PDB file of C-alpha atoms in Angstrom:
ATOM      1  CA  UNK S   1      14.871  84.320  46.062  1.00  0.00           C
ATOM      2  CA  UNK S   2      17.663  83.373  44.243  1.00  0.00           C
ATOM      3  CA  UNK S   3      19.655  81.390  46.548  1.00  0.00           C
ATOM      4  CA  UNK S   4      15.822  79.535  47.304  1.00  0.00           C
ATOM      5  CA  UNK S   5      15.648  78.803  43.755  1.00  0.00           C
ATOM      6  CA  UNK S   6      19.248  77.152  43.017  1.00  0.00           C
ATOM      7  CA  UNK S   7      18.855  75.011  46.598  1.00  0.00           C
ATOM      8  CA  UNK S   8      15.290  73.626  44.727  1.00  0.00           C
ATOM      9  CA  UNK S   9      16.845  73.275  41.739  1.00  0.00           C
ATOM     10  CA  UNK S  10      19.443  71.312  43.136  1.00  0.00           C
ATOM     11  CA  UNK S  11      17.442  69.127  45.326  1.00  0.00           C
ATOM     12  CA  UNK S  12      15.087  68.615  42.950  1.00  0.00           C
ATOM     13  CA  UNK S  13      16.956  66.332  41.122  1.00  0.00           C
ATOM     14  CA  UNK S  14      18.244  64.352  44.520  1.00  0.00           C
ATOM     15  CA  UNK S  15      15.513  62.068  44.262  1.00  0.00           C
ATOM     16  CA  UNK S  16      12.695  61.899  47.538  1.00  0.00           C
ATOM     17  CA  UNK S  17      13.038  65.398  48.558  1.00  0.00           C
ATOM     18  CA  UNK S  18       9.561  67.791  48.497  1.00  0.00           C
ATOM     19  CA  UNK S  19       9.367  71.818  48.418  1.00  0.00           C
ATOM     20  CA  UNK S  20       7.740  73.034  52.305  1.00  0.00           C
ATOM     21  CA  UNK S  21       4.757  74.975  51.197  1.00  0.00           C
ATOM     22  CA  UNK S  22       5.208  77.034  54.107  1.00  0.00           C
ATOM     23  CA  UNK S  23       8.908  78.735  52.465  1.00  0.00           C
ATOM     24  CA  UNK S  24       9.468  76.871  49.372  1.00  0.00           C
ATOM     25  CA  UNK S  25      12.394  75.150  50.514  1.00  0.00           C
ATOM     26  CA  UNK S  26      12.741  71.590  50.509  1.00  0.00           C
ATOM     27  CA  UNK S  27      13.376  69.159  53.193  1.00  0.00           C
ATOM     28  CA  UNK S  28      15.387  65.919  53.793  1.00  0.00           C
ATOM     29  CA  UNK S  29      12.844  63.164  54.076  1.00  0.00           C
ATOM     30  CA  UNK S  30       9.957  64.469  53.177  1.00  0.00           C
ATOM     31  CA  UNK S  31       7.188  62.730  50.715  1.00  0.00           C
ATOM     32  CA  UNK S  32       6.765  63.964  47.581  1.00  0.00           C
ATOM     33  CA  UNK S  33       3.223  63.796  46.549  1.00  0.00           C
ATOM     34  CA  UNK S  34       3.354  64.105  42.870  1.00  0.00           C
ATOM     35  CA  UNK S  35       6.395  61.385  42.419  1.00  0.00           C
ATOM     36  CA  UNK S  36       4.617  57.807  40.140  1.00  0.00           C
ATOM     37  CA  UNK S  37       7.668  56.023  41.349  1.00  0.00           C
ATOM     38  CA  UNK S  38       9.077  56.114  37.930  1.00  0.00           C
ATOM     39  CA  UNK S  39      12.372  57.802  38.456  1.00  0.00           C
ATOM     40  CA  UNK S  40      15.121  55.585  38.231  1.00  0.00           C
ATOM     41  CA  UNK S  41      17.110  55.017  42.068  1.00  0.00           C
ATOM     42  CA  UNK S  42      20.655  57.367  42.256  1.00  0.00           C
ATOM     43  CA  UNK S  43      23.673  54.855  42.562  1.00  0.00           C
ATOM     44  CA  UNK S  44      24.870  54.250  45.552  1.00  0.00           C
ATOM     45  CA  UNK S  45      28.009  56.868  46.828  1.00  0.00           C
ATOM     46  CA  UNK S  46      31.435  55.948  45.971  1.00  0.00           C
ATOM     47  CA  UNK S  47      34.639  57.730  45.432  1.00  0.00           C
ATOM     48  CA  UNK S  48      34.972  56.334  41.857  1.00  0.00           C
ATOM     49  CA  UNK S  49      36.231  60.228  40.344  1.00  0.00           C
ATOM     50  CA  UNK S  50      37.683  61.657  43.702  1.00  0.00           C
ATOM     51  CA  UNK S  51      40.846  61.319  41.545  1.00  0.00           C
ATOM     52  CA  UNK S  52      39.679  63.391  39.211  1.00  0.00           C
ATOM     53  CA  UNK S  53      41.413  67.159  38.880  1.00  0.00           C
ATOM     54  CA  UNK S  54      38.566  69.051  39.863  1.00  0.00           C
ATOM     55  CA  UNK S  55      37.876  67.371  43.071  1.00  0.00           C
ATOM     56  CA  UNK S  56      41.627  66.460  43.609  1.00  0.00           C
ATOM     57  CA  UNK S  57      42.176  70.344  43.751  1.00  0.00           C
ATOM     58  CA  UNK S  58      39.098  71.064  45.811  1.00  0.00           C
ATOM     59  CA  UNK S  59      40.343  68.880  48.302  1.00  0.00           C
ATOM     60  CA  UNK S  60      44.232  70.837  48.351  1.00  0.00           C
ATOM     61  CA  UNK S  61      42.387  73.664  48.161  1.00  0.00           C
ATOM     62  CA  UNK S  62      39.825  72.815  51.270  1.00  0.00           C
ATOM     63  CA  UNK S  63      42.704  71.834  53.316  1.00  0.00           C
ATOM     64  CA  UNK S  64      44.598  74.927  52.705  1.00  0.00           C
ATOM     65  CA  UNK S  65      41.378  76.588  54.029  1.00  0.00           C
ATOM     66  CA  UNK S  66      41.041  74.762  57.139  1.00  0.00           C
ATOM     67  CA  UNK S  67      44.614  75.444  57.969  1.00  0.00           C
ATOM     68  CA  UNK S  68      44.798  79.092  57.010  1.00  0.00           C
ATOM     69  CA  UNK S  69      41.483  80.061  57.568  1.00  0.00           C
ATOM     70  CA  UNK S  70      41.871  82.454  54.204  1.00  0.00           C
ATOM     71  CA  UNK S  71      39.805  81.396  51.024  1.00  0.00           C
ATOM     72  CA  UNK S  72      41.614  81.124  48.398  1.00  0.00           C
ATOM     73  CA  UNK S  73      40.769  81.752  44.332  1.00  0.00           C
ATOM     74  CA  UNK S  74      41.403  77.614  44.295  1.00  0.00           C
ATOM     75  CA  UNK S  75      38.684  77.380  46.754  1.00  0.00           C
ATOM     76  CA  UNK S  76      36.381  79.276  44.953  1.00  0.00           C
ATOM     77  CA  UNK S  77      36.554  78.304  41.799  1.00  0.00           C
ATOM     78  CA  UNK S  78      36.894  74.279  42.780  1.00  0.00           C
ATOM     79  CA  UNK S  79      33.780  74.961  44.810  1.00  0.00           C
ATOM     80  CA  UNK S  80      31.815  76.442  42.462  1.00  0.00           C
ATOM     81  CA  UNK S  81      33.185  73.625  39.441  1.00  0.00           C
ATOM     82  CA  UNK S  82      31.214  71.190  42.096  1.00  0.00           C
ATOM     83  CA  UNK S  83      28.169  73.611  42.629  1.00  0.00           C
ATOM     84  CA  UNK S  84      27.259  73.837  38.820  1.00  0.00           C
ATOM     85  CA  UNK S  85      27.622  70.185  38.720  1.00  0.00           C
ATOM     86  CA  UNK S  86      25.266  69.590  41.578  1.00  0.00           C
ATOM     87  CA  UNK S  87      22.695  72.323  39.745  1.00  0.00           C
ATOM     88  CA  UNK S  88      22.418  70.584  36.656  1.00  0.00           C
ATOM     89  CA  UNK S  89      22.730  66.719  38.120  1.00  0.00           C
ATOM     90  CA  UNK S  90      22.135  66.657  41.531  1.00  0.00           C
ATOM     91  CA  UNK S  91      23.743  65.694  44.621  1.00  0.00           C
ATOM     92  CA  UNK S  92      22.967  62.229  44.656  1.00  0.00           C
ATOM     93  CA  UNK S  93      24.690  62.053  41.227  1.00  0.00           C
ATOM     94  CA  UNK S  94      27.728  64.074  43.051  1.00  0.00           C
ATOM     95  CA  UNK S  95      27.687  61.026  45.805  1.00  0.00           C
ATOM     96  CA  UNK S  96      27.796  58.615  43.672  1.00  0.00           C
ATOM     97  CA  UNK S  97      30.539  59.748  41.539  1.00  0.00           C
ATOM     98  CA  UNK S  98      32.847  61.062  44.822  1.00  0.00           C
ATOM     99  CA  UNK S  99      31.195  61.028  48.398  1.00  0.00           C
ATOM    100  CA  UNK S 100      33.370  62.744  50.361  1.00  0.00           C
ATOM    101  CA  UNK S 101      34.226  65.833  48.271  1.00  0.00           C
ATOM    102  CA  UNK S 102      30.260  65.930  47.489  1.00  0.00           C
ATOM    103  CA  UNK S 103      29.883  66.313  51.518  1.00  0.00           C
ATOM    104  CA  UNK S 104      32.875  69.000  51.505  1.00  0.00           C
ATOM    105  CA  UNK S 105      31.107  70.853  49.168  1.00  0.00           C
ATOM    106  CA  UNK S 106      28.148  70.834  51.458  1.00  0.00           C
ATOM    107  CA  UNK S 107      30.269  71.666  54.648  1.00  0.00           C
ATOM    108  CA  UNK S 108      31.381  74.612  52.394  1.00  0.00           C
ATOM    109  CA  UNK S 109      28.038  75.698  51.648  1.00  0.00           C
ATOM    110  CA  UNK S 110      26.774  75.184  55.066  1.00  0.00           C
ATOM    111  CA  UNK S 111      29.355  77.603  56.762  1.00  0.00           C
ATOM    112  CA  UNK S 112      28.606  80.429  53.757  1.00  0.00           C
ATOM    113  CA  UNK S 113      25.100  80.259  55.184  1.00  0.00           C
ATOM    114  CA  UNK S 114      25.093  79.348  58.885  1.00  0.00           C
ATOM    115  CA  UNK S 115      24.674  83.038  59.649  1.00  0.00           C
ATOM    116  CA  UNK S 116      22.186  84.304  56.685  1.00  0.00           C
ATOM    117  CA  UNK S 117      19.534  81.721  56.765  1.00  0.00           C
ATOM    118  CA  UNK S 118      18.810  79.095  59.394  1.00  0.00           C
ATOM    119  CA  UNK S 119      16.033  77.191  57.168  1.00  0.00           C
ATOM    120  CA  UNK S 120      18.946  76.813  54.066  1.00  0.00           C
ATOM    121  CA  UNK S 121      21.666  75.768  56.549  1.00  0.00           C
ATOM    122  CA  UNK S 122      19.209  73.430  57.846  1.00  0.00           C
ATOM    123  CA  UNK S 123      18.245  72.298  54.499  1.00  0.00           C
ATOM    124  CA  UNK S 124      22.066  71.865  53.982  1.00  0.00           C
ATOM    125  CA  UNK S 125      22.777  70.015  56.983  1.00  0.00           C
ATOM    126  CA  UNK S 126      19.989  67.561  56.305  1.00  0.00           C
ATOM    127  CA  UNK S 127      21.734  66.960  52.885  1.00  0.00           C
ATOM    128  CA  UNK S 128      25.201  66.589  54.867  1.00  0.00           C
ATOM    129  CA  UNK S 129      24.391  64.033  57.170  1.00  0.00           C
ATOM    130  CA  UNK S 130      21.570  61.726  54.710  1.00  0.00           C
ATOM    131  CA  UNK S 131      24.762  61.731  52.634  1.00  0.00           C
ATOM    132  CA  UNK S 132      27.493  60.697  54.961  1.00  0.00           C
ATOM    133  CA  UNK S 133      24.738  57.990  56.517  1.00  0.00           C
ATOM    134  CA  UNK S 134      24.317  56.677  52.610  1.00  0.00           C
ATOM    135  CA  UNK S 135      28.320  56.451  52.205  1.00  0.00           C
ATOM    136  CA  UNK S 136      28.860  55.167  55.057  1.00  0.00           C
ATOM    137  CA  UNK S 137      26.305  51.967  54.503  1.00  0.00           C
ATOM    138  CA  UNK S 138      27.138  51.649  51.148  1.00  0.00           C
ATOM    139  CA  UNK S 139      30.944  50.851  52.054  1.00  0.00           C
ATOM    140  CA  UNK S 140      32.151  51.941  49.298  1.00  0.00           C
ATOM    141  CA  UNK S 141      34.860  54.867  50.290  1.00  0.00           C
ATOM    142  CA  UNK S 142      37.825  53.447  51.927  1.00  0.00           C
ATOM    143  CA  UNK S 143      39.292  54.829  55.406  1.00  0.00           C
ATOM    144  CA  UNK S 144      42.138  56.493  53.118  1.00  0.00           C
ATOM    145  CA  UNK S 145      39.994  58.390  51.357  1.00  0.00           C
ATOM    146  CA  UNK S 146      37.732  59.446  54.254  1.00  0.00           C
ATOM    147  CA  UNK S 147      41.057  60.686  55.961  1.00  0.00           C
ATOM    148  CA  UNK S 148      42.323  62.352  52.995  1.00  0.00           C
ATOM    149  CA  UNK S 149      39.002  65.195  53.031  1.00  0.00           C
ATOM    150  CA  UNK S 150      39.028  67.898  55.619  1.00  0.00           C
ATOM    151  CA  UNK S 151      35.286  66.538  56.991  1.00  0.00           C
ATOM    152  CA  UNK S 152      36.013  66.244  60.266  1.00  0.00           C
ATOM    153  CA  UNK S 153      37.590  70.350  60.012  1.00  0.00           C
ATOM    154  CA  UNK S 154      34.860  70.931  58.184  1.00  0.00           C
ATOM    155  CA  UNK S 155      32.199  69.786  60.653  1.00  0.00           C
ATOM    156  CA  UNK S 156      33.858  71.524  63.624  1.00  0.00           C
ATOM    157  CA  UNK S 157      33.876  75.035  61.700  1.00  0.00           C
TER     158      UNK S 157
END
């Protein structure tokens, strides 16, 4: 239950997602009955703080990852930094402060639990792919920084 409660937690405060009744978890895209309308919009994604130290290191960390296929105390700890974050603000806070680190800390997250739950990874994947689609239209990551994350590894693990 605990892993159901932090993935709530954190979508929670993503904006238009709704807890299944069915499991508890929530979904990409679904309505959420009880929402007025009165939460303000999440900016739009960026890469504004992808200089920042935190995800700076997450991404030397990510690519030594990829390439060695060993994770590293970096990795973990970088990771995590992100995680809390996400748990307290939300992703859509994450994507609008750096995009493409946001969406390696999903990819991360994804592989942990491609083999324990298929509904989380799901969950996870939804999250991915809404994100890159927002990024993407919003135009506001330049190729350089796209290349410079280890997405493309990421997706392919």
């Amino acid at each position: 239950q605990g892993e159901v409660s932090w993935l709530k937690l954190c979508q929670r405060s993503g904006g238009d997602l709704e807890a299944a009744e069915d499991d508890g978890l929530w979904r990409a895209g679904d309505e959420d009955e009880g929402d007025d309308g009165d939460e303000e919009a999440a900016d739009p994604p960026s890469a504004e703080a992808c200089g920042e130290e935190r995800f700076a290191r997450l991404r030397i960390a990510a690519a030594d990852y990829y390439s060695s296929g060993v994770v590293s105390v970096q990795l973990l700890l970088w990771w995590g930094d992100i995680l809390r974050e996400a748990t307290y603000h939300g992703w859509q806070t994450l994507l609008a402060r750096c995009a493409p680190g946001t969406l390696q800390v999903l990819l991360l997250r994804m592989e942990e639990h491609v083999f324990v739950s298929s509904e989380e990874y799901s969950s996870l994947e939804a999250m991915y792919l809404r994100g890159l689609h927002d990024a993407l239209a919003a135009g506001a990551v330049s190729a350089a920084e796209w290349s410079a994350w280890q997405l493309k590894a990421g997706w392919s693990q």
